[in-house]
Amino acid sequence: MAYYRTPHDVTTLPAWQALTDHRKAMQNFSMRDAFNEDPQRFNDFTLSSAGLFLDYSKNLINAETRQLLVNLANEVGLKDAIKAQYDGEPVNSSENRPALHTALRRPVGDKLLVNGTNVMPEVHKVLNQITDLVGRIHDGLWRGYTEKPITDVVNIGIGGSFLGPELVSEALLSYGQKGVRCHYLANIDGTELHELTAKLRAETTLFIVSSKTFSTLETLKNATAARAWYLAQGGSEAELYRHFIAVSSNNAAAVAFGIREENIFPMWDWVGGRYSLWSAIGLPIALAIGMSNFKELLSGAYTMDQHFLNADFEKNMPVLLGLLGVWYGNFWGAQSHAILPYDHYLRNITKHLQQLDMESNGKSVRQDGVPVKTDTGPVIWGGVGCNGQHAYHQLLHQGTQLIPADFIVPIVSFNPVSDHHQWLYANCLSQSQALMLGKTREEAEAELRAKGMPEDEVQRVAPHKVIPGNRPSNTIVCERISPRRLGALVAMYEHKVFVQSVIWGTNAFDQWGVELGKELGKGVYSRLVGTEETPAEDASTQGLINYFRGRHRG
Ligand code: F6P
């Protein structure tokens, strides 16, 4: 039976028991000592693929650890699972769907059957549709209602219909084409719409309503408000088609909104929202950077896909990163994982990886509906360096929690200023080094004595300067943040998340947990606006409704 129908109870597997025993043996493992004892450690725990260089030598592992983790991957049937996903089996078992974001970056000529139909021609037909639209807009052949070319594109979408495109179009600003500016309207908070439209002219703005379901409240409300703004600015209903297009798998709803059929770019139910930037959801990316760069992005992801499919697990980036996350989460009690990009253009990667990881692995039942016996997805957090060093790195260095971190840094800056990039790179490396080395009590005392501090002061201050160290991190380096490298980087994390879901036996591709809040929101809304007078289910919610409606007793 396929892994996604009857997953293992991973805690019963021999490799899991072996890792449990190994964890005890690693209790006093010291990275400092490991580096001192093994001059080959860096070479043994680094690897390159798809233009990325991964240094995972600053981890609480040795060769035996890696082997035991690979054994676990083998015992859960990871190899078969990877192939099953890539070949379009219904790995999303609760919705009985494939998860085929990898199909979106496969080359012309590949064949991939979904329910008996080769989907690749349709995938490439949409890619051609995107190419056509981008060309027409870039060449000024697409005109607004005053016959002016489009200068601004507004993506109206949320979650996966926003975060991936925002990450990539902002990260690749240096590849911007034809001065088309991309904007993102996601939240229902009117301030976002207000601030955005204040800098736009309706006559030169194209709205892309991006919604796989075309039923997401925030997106539909914003699309309606954008249409009202367009009309108030002088646009007409008759010319609306020049300023509103859609990306959706729900054609009927998009047409009902007023989008012309020929301006609806299809999505498929076998592409999850948080995995969809490679599809027509990536339209804002293509409009920002041009089609050749968009295809470079796809090609970088494809290269990573091939690495993931074919590399031995010991030399497989997404597999090793996934296994390291299992090692810390399930055997060292880590509850979160920090993503620390040392690059301004990558500042939005943490937000995208939060949805990718936490909406995929924030699960507590296995694919067969049985509650998990292990912890599953970590909290993903972080932000751009060096800023984090002046915000939360204190906790990373001297807090009480083990928080593994991924540092991501390019060798080359697009905007060199004096020696700034050297300092940025030096800070990235030194933070990872400090996490590993720490500072012993002896070192702290010696440092204070060397400054001439009296001994009683040394004894008073020293404990506060001790840094535990021995805290793990990975460092991912690439030559520069290019479309190809970024495609590989994002695909690497998509596969890492999948690896972990297979080990835990969970479904990385559904998100039933978001439904309840949406449902309850309708009841709260109706009580806020007075169309429903029955009390809310609980006193807190009702009390807060009363407060809003000015009926609070102050
Ligand atoms: O957060 C729930 C979710 O369904 C995400 O998975 C998705 O990316 C987002 O809402 C937007 O969904 P849609 O693209 O259907 O508007």
XYZ file of C-alpha atoms and ligand atoms in Angstrom:
570
model
C 0.000 0.000 0.000
C 1.307 3.461 -0.876
C 3.026 5.371 1.945
C 0.386 8.092 1.918
C -2.397 5.621 2.641
C -0.803 3.614 5.437
C 2.115 5.577 6.916
C 4.384 3.978 9.485
C 4.225 4.776 13.164
C 7.738 6.104 12.781
C 8.475 5.666 16.488
C 8.241 1.886 16.108
C 10.916 1.683 13.434
C 14.347 0.266 14.273
C 16.043 3.432 12.972
C 13.997 5.544 15.366
C 15.061 3.413 18.307
C 18.668 3.588 17.113
C 18.421 7.388 16.972
C 16.928 7.444 20.462
C 19.926 5.486 21.738
C 22.304 7.634 19.700
C 20.826 10.807 21.163
C 21.882 9.630 24.617
C 25.361 8.914 23.325
C 25.502 12.435 21.830
C 24.534 14.164 25.073
C 28.019 15.557 25.570
C 28.895 15.998 21.923
C 30.874 19.188 21.380
C 31.131 20.816 17.974
C 34.236 22.640 19.157
C 35.912 19.314 19.916
C 34.616 17.736 16.722
C 36.239 20.444 14.612
C 39.457 20.255 16.624
C 39.637 16.475 16.310
C 38.680 16.206 12.643
C 40.326 18.580 10.148
C 38.129 17.043 7.467
C 34.878 17.918 9.212
C 34.092 20.891 6.960
C 34.742 18.850 3.811
C 32.742 15.908 5.128
C 29.669 17.969 5.984
C 29.294 20.290 3.028
C 27.846 19.798 -0.440
C 26.959 21.657 -3.605
C 24.011 21.332 -5.949
C 22.006 23.547 -8.299
C 24.366 26.443 -7.642
C 23.864 26.289 -3.870
C 26.575 25.431 -1.350
C 25.402 23.908 1.937
C 27.647 23.895 4.989
C 25.990 21.674 7.598
C 29.191 21.014 9.557
C 28.062 23.191 12.482
C 25.503 20.637 13.620
C 25.235 18.252 16.563
C 26.050 15.317 14.344
C 28.821 12.989 13.337
C 29.010 10.474 10.499
C 27.092 7.947 12.580
C 24.280 10.431 13.151
C 23.995 11.075 9.456
C 23.916 7.363 8.719
C 21.229 6.710 11.347
C 19.113 9.563 9.963
C 19.506 8.207 6.433
C 18.500 4.797 7.754
C 15.316 6.402 9.079
C 14.621 7.933 5.669
C 15.071 4.536 4.081
C 12.873 2.785 6.613
C 9.945 5.161 6.020
C 10.298 4.558 2.273
C 11.341 8.095 1.395
C 12.703 7.130 -2.012
C 9.364 5.683 -3.082
C 7.539 8.653 -1.584
C 9.632 11.118 -3.579
C 8.914 9.213 -6.772
C 5.225 8.891 -5.929
C 4.915 12.646 -5.523
C 6.885 13.430 -8.673
C 4.890 10.933 -10.727
C 1.575 12.437 -9.692
C 0.220 9.872 -7.258
C -2.488 11.235 -4.891
C -0.043 11.965 -2.053
C -2.545 14.501 -0.687
C -4.714 11.687 0.603
C -7.331 13.719 2.505
C -8.276 15.508 -0.737
C -7.291 12.545 -2.883
C -5.106 14.739 -5.080
C -1.584 14.726 -6.422
C 0.842 17.516 -5.432
C 2.493 18.443 -8.692
C 4.216 21.798 -8.302
C 7.236 20.014 -9.796
C 5.259 19.544 -13.035
C 5.195 23.329 -13.475
C 8.930 23.435 -14.032
C 9.411 20.298 -16.115
C 10.688 20.762 -19.664
C 8.694 20.610 -22.883
C 8.455 17.016 -24.023
C 8.086 15.486 -20.576
C 4.992 13.384 -20.161
C 3.006 13.236 -16.905
C -0.313 11.454 -16.566
C -2.868 12.707 -14.038
C -6.050 10.619 -14.070
C -5.018 9.277 -17.443
C -4.379 12.670 -19.039
C -0.935 13.994 -19.942
C -0.967 17.365 -18.143
C 2.279 18.692 -19.558
C 0.792 20.209 -22.750
C -1.685 22.183 -20.596
C 1.121 23.323 -18.287
C 3.110 24.639 -21.227
C 0.029 26.144 -22.879
C -0.465 28.289 -19.786
C 3.222 29.177 -19.801
C 2.718 30.397 -23.377
C -0.359 32.379 -22.293
C 1.774 34.043 -19.625
C 4.490 34.735 -22.183
C 1.937 36.371 -24.463
C 0.510 38.606 -21.753
C 3.938 39.640 -20.501
C 4.981 40.487 -24.046
C 1.871 42.532 -24.725
C 2.277 44.502 -21.544
C 6.038 44.953 -21.862
C 5.664 46.060 -25.490
C 2.885 48.498 -24.641
C 0.345 46.604 -26.708
C -1.932 46.259 -23.685
C -3.467 49.679 -23.100
C -5.670 51.023 -20.313
C -8.960 52.885 -20.744
C -7.122 56.088 -21.686
C -5.001 54.158 -24.178
C -1.879 54.440 -22.001
C 0.414 51.428 -21.388
C 0.372 49.600 -18.051
C 2.978 50.795 -15.555
C 1.748 49.163 -12.343
C 0.515 45.653 -11.630
C -1.382 44.929 -8.429
C -1.629 41.326 -7.330
C -4.743 40.879 -5.205
C -4.237 37.647 -3.315
C -3.290 36.222 0.066
C -1.324 33.259 1.429
C 0.175 31.246 -1.390
C -1.428 33.622 -3.878
C 0.793 36.388 -2.559
C 3.770 35.319 -0.454
C 5.689 33.396 -3.100
C 5.245 36.014 -5.820
C 6.120 38.790 -3.360
C 9.271 36.959 -2.235
C 10.491 36.347 -5.761
C 9.604 39.658 -7.405
C 11.166 41.602 -4.519
C 14.215 39.319 -4.411
C 14.830 39.780 -8.127
C 14.298 43.530 -8.293
C 17.684 43.799 -10.010
C 16.208 41.847 -12.903
C 13.257 44.222 -13.311
C 12.111 44.751 -16.902
C 10.428 47.657 -18.648
C 9.803 49.511 -15.424
C 6.648 47.519 -14.607
C 6.163 47.961 -10.869
C 4.610 45.098 -8.869
C 2.446 45.693 -5.816
C 0.730 43.265 -3.482
C -2.670 43.739 -1.902
C -3.399 40.905 0.518
C -4.985 41.909 3.807
C -8.612 43.010 4.239
C -7.424 45.970 6.339
C -8.565 49.025 4.384
C -5.309 50.774 5.203
C -3.455 48.481 2.826
C -5.779 49.375 -0.051
C -5.740 53.035 0.878
C -1.970 53.314 1.026
C -1.518 51.374 -2.200
C -4.053 53.207 -4.362
C -2.708 56.549 -3.140
C 0.353 55.916 -5.310
C -1.420 54.509 -8.360
C -3.309 55.791 -11.385
C -6.219 53.588 -12.424
C -5.590 54.295 -16.118
C -2.163 52.600 -16.025
C -2.851 49.908 -13.414
C -3.594 46.239 -14.040
C -5.153 44.222 -11.226
C -4.490 40.477 -11.102
C -7.078 38.737 -8.923
C -5.122 35.680 -7.787
C -7.155 33.074 -6.014
C -7.121 29.352 -6.623
C -10.621 28.992 -5.153
C -11.856 32.502 -6.016
C -13.711 32.309 -2.715
C -11.202 33.767 -0.257
C -12.905 36.572 1.648
C -9.949 38.953 1.790
C -9.241 38.613 -1.909
C -12.828 39.018 -3.062
C -13.399 42.023 -0.808
C -10.209 43.653 -2.064
C -11.046 42.876 -5.696
C -14.477 44.467 -5.235
C -12.937 47.516 -3.562
C -10.319 47.793 -6.310
C -13.046 47.713 -8.931
C -14.919 50.467 -7.084
C -11.708 52.510 -6.945
C -11.128 51.965 -10.673
C -14.650 53.179 -11.479
C -14.349 56.134 -9.109
C -11.118 57.096 -10.824
C -12.900 57.365 -14.174
C -12.682 53.827 -15.482
C -15.785 52.387 -17.082
C -17.468 48.991 -16.779
C -17.022 48.597 -20.529
C -13.237 48.943 -20.245
C -12.920 46.963 -17.004
C -11.440 44.033 -18.926
C -8.343 46.089 -19.625
C -7.609 46.449 -15.920
C -8.727 43.191 -14.310
C -7.485 39.700 -15.058
C -7.568 36.597 -12.885
C -5.615 33.501 -11.963
C -7.880 30.782 -10.650
C -9.101 27.222 -10.905
C -12.656 28.556 -10.430
C -13.509 29.976 -13.859
C -17.205 30.439 -13.149
C -16.586 32.621 -10.101
C -14.005 34.716 -11.945
C -16.380 35.307 -14.871
C -19.172 36.163 -12.425
C -16.884 38.796 -10.927
C -16.503 40.362 -14.365
C -13.293 38.918 -15.692
C -13.300 38.012 -19.367
C -12.843 34.269 -19.931
C -9.795 34.845 -22.113
C -8.172 36.789 -19.296
C -8.474 34.002 -16.736
C -5.245 32.058 -16.295
C -5.994 28.541 -15.114
C -4.656 26.797 -12.032
C -5.107 23.147 -11.211
C -6.302 21.496 -8.040
C -3.100 19.470 -8.011
C -1.019 22.548 -7.207
C -1.227 23.701 -3.610
C -1.415 27.442 -2.952
C 1.862 27.624 -1.037
C 3.536 25.688 -3.864
C 2.039 27.737 -6.712
C 4.450 30.580 -7.536
C 5.678 28.487 -10.499
C 2.170 28.573 -12.017
C 0.212 31.533 -13.367
C 0.136 32.727 -9.757
C 3.675 33.775 -10.651
C 2.335 36.252 -13.226
C 3.469 39.267 -11.173
C 6.945 37.732 -11.095
C 7.002 37.295 -14.873
C 5.693 40.823 -15.401
C 8.375 42.168 -13.081
C 11.411 40.237 -14.345
C 10.391 39.123 -17.846
C 9.773 35.664 -19.239
C 13.360 34.627 -19.822
C 14.160 35.281 -16.152
C 10.921 33.565 -15.082
C 11.993 30.505 -17.064
C 15.413 30.709 -15.384
C 13.562 30.571 -12.061
C 11.700 27.460 -13.223
C 14.921 25.948 -14.501
C 16.679 26.470 -11.177
C 13.830 24.710 -9.406
C 13.916 21.888 -11.967
C 17.636 21.406 -11.322
C 16.948 21.100 -7.612
C 14.112 18.652 -8.378
C 16.527 16.425 -10.267
C 19.011 16.600 -7.410
C 16.268 15.670 -4.946
C 15.100 12.777 -7.122
C 18.510 11.330 -7.898
C 21.125 12.190 -5.264
C 21.953 9.619 -2.613
C 20.418 10.714 0.650
C 23.881 11.250 2.187
C 24.475 13.874 -0.501
C 20.935 15.156 -0.907
C 20.367 18.729 0.281
C 16.606 18.693 0.951
C 16.838 15.230 2.525
C 19.678 16.231 4.862
C 17.956 19.484 5.856
C 14.723 17.601 6.494
C 16.497 14.935 8.553
C 18.373 17.554 10.589
C 15.033 19.181 11.409
C 13.701 15.802 12.587
C 16.882 15.255 14.639
C 16.457 18.551 16.515
C 12.661 18.554 16.700
C 12.139 14.933 17.718
C 15.329 14.131 19.605
C 16.563 17.466 20.995
C 13.241 19.143 21.777
C 13.615 22.063 19.405
C 10.252 23.756 18.877
C 11.230 26.355 16.305
C 13.620 26.953 13.444
C 15.122 30.315 12.469
C 15.559 31.443 8.865
C 18.214 34.169 8.731
C 18.841 35.590 5.246
C 21.831 37.926 5.113
C 20.555 39.723 2.028
C 18.087 42.609 1.750
C 16.502 41.155 -1.378
C 15.711 37.932 0.521
C 13.974 39.788 3.334
C 10.599 38.198 2.516
C 11.794 34.613 2.377
C 10.934 33.984 6.011
C 7.292 34.907 5.431
C 7.039 32.549 2.465
C 8.764 29.709 4.322
C 6.432 30.243 7.272
C 3.451 29.366 5.126
C 5.315 26.693 3.180
C 6.504 24.892 6.311
C 3.868 25.664 8.922
C 0.809 25.244 6.689
C 2.313 21.997 5.332
C 3.621 20.451 8.539
C 1.459 22.069 11.213
C -0.440 18.794 11.476
C -1.275 16.336 14.262
C -2.854 13.380 12.479
C -1.159 11.084 10.013
C -2.362 10.559 6.450
C -4.425 7.603 7.725
C -6.155 9.834 10.303
C -4.366 8.338 13.294
C -2.950 10.931 15.753
C 0.815 11.339 15.439
C 3.077 9.992 18.157
C 5.754 12.619 17.517
C 6.112 16.359 17.403
C 5.705 17.603 13.840
C 6.302 20.973 12.163
C 8.344 23.633 14.007
C 7.552 27.300 14.326
C 9.387 29.040 11.506
C 10.601 32.527 12.286
C 13.520 34.851 11.649
C 14.394 37.797 9.504
C 17.113 39.586 7.654
C 20.617 39.892 9.020
C 22.390 41.956 10.365
C 19.108 43.407 11.733
C 18.325 40.282 13.762
C 21.614 40.628 15.619
C 20.152 43.744 17.192
C 16.781 42.199 17.930
C 16.593 38.446 18.721
C 20.063 36.982 18.380
C 20.516 37.529 22.136
C 18.005 34.734 22.679
C 19.716 32.544 20.116
C 23.047 32.938 21.937
C 22.065 32.982 25.622
C 18.432 31.874 25.749
C 17.356 28.579 27.238
C 16.009 27.075 23.995
C 17.739 25.097 21.293
C 16.810 26.881 18.052
C 18.499 25.569 14.898
C 19.095 28.262 12.305
C 19.603 28.461 8.541
C 21.868 31.304 7.434
C 21.441 32.206 3.759
C 23.957 34.522 2.127
C 25.202 35.444 -1.391
C 28.857 35.920 -2.235
C 28.151 38.900 -4.478
C 26.028 41.978 -3.818
C 24.078 43.672 -6.601
C 24.741 47.011 -4.946
C 28.296 47.067 -3.599
C 28.993 49.962 -1.251
C 32.577 50.264 0.019
C 33.256 47.125 2.120
C 29.659 46.724 3.277
C 29.148 43.334 1.660
C 32.327 41.994 3.229
C 31.017 43.089 6.622
C 27.591 41.577 5.900
C 29.178 38.265 4.951
C 31.547 38.429 7.945
C 28.621 38.990 10.288
C 26.712 36.053 8.823
C 29.651 33.726 9.373
C 30.523 35.094 12.807
C 26.981 34.647 14.092
C 27.007 31.011 13.039
C 30.477 30.653 14.542
C 29.436 32.260 17.840
C 26.463 29.916 18.092
C 28.846 27.002 17.722
C 31.846 28.216 19.764
C 30.128 30.084 22.579
C 32.277 31.502 25.351
C 33.312 29.483 28.408
C 33.474 30.818 31.943
C 37.230 30.631 31.801
C 37.309 32.638 28.580
C 34.913 35.211 30.029
C 37.024 35.629 33.174
C 40.264 35.891 31.233
C 38.708 38.564 28.991
C 37.620 40.613 31.990
C 40.984 40.267 33.768
C 42.745 41.359 30.602
C 40.736 44.586 30.833
C 42.127 45.103 34.347
C 38.867 44.401 36.161
C 39.300 43.647 39.893
C 38.806 39.960 40.730
C 35.628 40.473 42.749
C 34.117 42.264 39.729
C 35.359 39.517 37.436
C 33.521 36.940 39.516
C 30.391 39.092 39.545
C 30.252 39.844 35.802
C 31.703 36.666 34.277
C 28.555 34.468 34.608
C 26.633 36.986 32.511
C 29.158 36.823 29.721
C 29.189 33.046 29.392
C 27.658 31.900 26.075
C 26.680 28.214 26.015
C 27.566 27.665 22.356
C 27.245 24.234 20.761
C 24.129 25.558 19.010
C 23.538 24.231 15.491
C 23.172 26.091 12.241
C 23.342 25.508 8.510
C 24.855 28.029 6.115
C 23.578 28.134 2.532
C 25.719 30.158 0.163
C 25.169 31.041 -3.483
C 27.123 33.199 -5.881
C 24.308 35.780 -6.127
C 20.504 35.914 -5.739
C 19.682 35.190 -9.394
C 16.456 33.722 -10.823
C 18.088 30.336 -11.213
C 19.606 30.241 -7.744
C 16.408 31.503 -6.124
C 14.375 28.864 -7.929
C 16.700 26.186 -6.597
C 16.588 27.631 -3.067
C 12.795 27.742 -2.840
C 12.453 24.264 -4.377
C 14.992 22.981 -1.847
C 12.753 24.109 1.003
C 9.636 22.665 -0.675
C 11.350 19.288 -0.746
C 12.709 19.620 2.798
C 9.138 20.106 4.045
C 7.979 17.068 2.073
C 10.780 14.904 3.519
C 9.665 15.729 7.043
C 6.014 15.035 6.285
C 6.923 11.561 5.002
C 8.913 10.819 8.148
C 6.068 11.930 10.402
C 3.483 10.257 8.128
C 1.516 13.500 7.754
C -0.027 15.189 4.725
C 1.972 18.239 3.642
C -0.607 19.321 1.083
C -3.916 19.958 2.839
C -4.822 22.708 5.333
C -8.071 21.845 7.044
C -6.985 23.782 10.129
C -7.743 27.140 8.537
C -11.433 26.377 7.958
C -12.801 26.793 11.513
C -11.634 30.379 11.945
C -13.157 31.329 8.622
C -16.488 29.758 9.587
C -16.634 31.381 13.018
C -15.709 34.719 11.446
C -19.023 34.818 9.622
C -20.960 34.579 12.890
C -18.858 37.230 14.594
C -19.246 39.530 11.593
C -23.046 39.170 11.561
C -23.159 40.052 15.284
C -20.859 43.023 14.772
C -23.091 44.455 12.048
C -26.310 43.521 13.849
C -27.784 41.086 11.350
C -27.604 38.412 14.012
C -28.843 39.174 17.518
C -28.409 35.792 19.200
C -25.398 35.840 21.559
C -22.040 34.481 20.489
C -21.013 31.005 21.602
C -18.918 32.403 24.470
C -18.855 35.433 26.747
C -15.408 36.587 25.637
C -16.383 36.857 21.996
C -19.723 38.431 22.881
C -18.043 40.860 25.255
C -15.614 41.952 22.575
C -18.485 42.320 20.094
C -20.265 44.514 22.615
C -17.115 46.578 23.045
C -16.929 47.121 19.307
C -20.604 48.029 19.119
C -20.194 50.542 21.925
C -22.363 48.577 24.270
C -19.567 47.870 26.680
C -20.208 48.897 30.229
C -17.188 51.077 30.989
O -4.609 29.844 4.211
C -5.502 29.032 3.550
C -5.325 29.167 2.062
O -6.176 28.266 1.429
C -3.893 28.956 1.596
O -3.537 27.606 1.539
C -3.938 29.636 0.269
O -2.654 29.897 -0.258
C -4.699 30.917 0.636
O -5.656 30.488 1.610
C -5.367 31.617 -0.537
O -6.236 30.724 -1.164
P -6.807 31.129 -2.630
O -5.620 31.151 -3.563
O -7.776 30.046 -2.966
O -7.444 32.485 -2.512
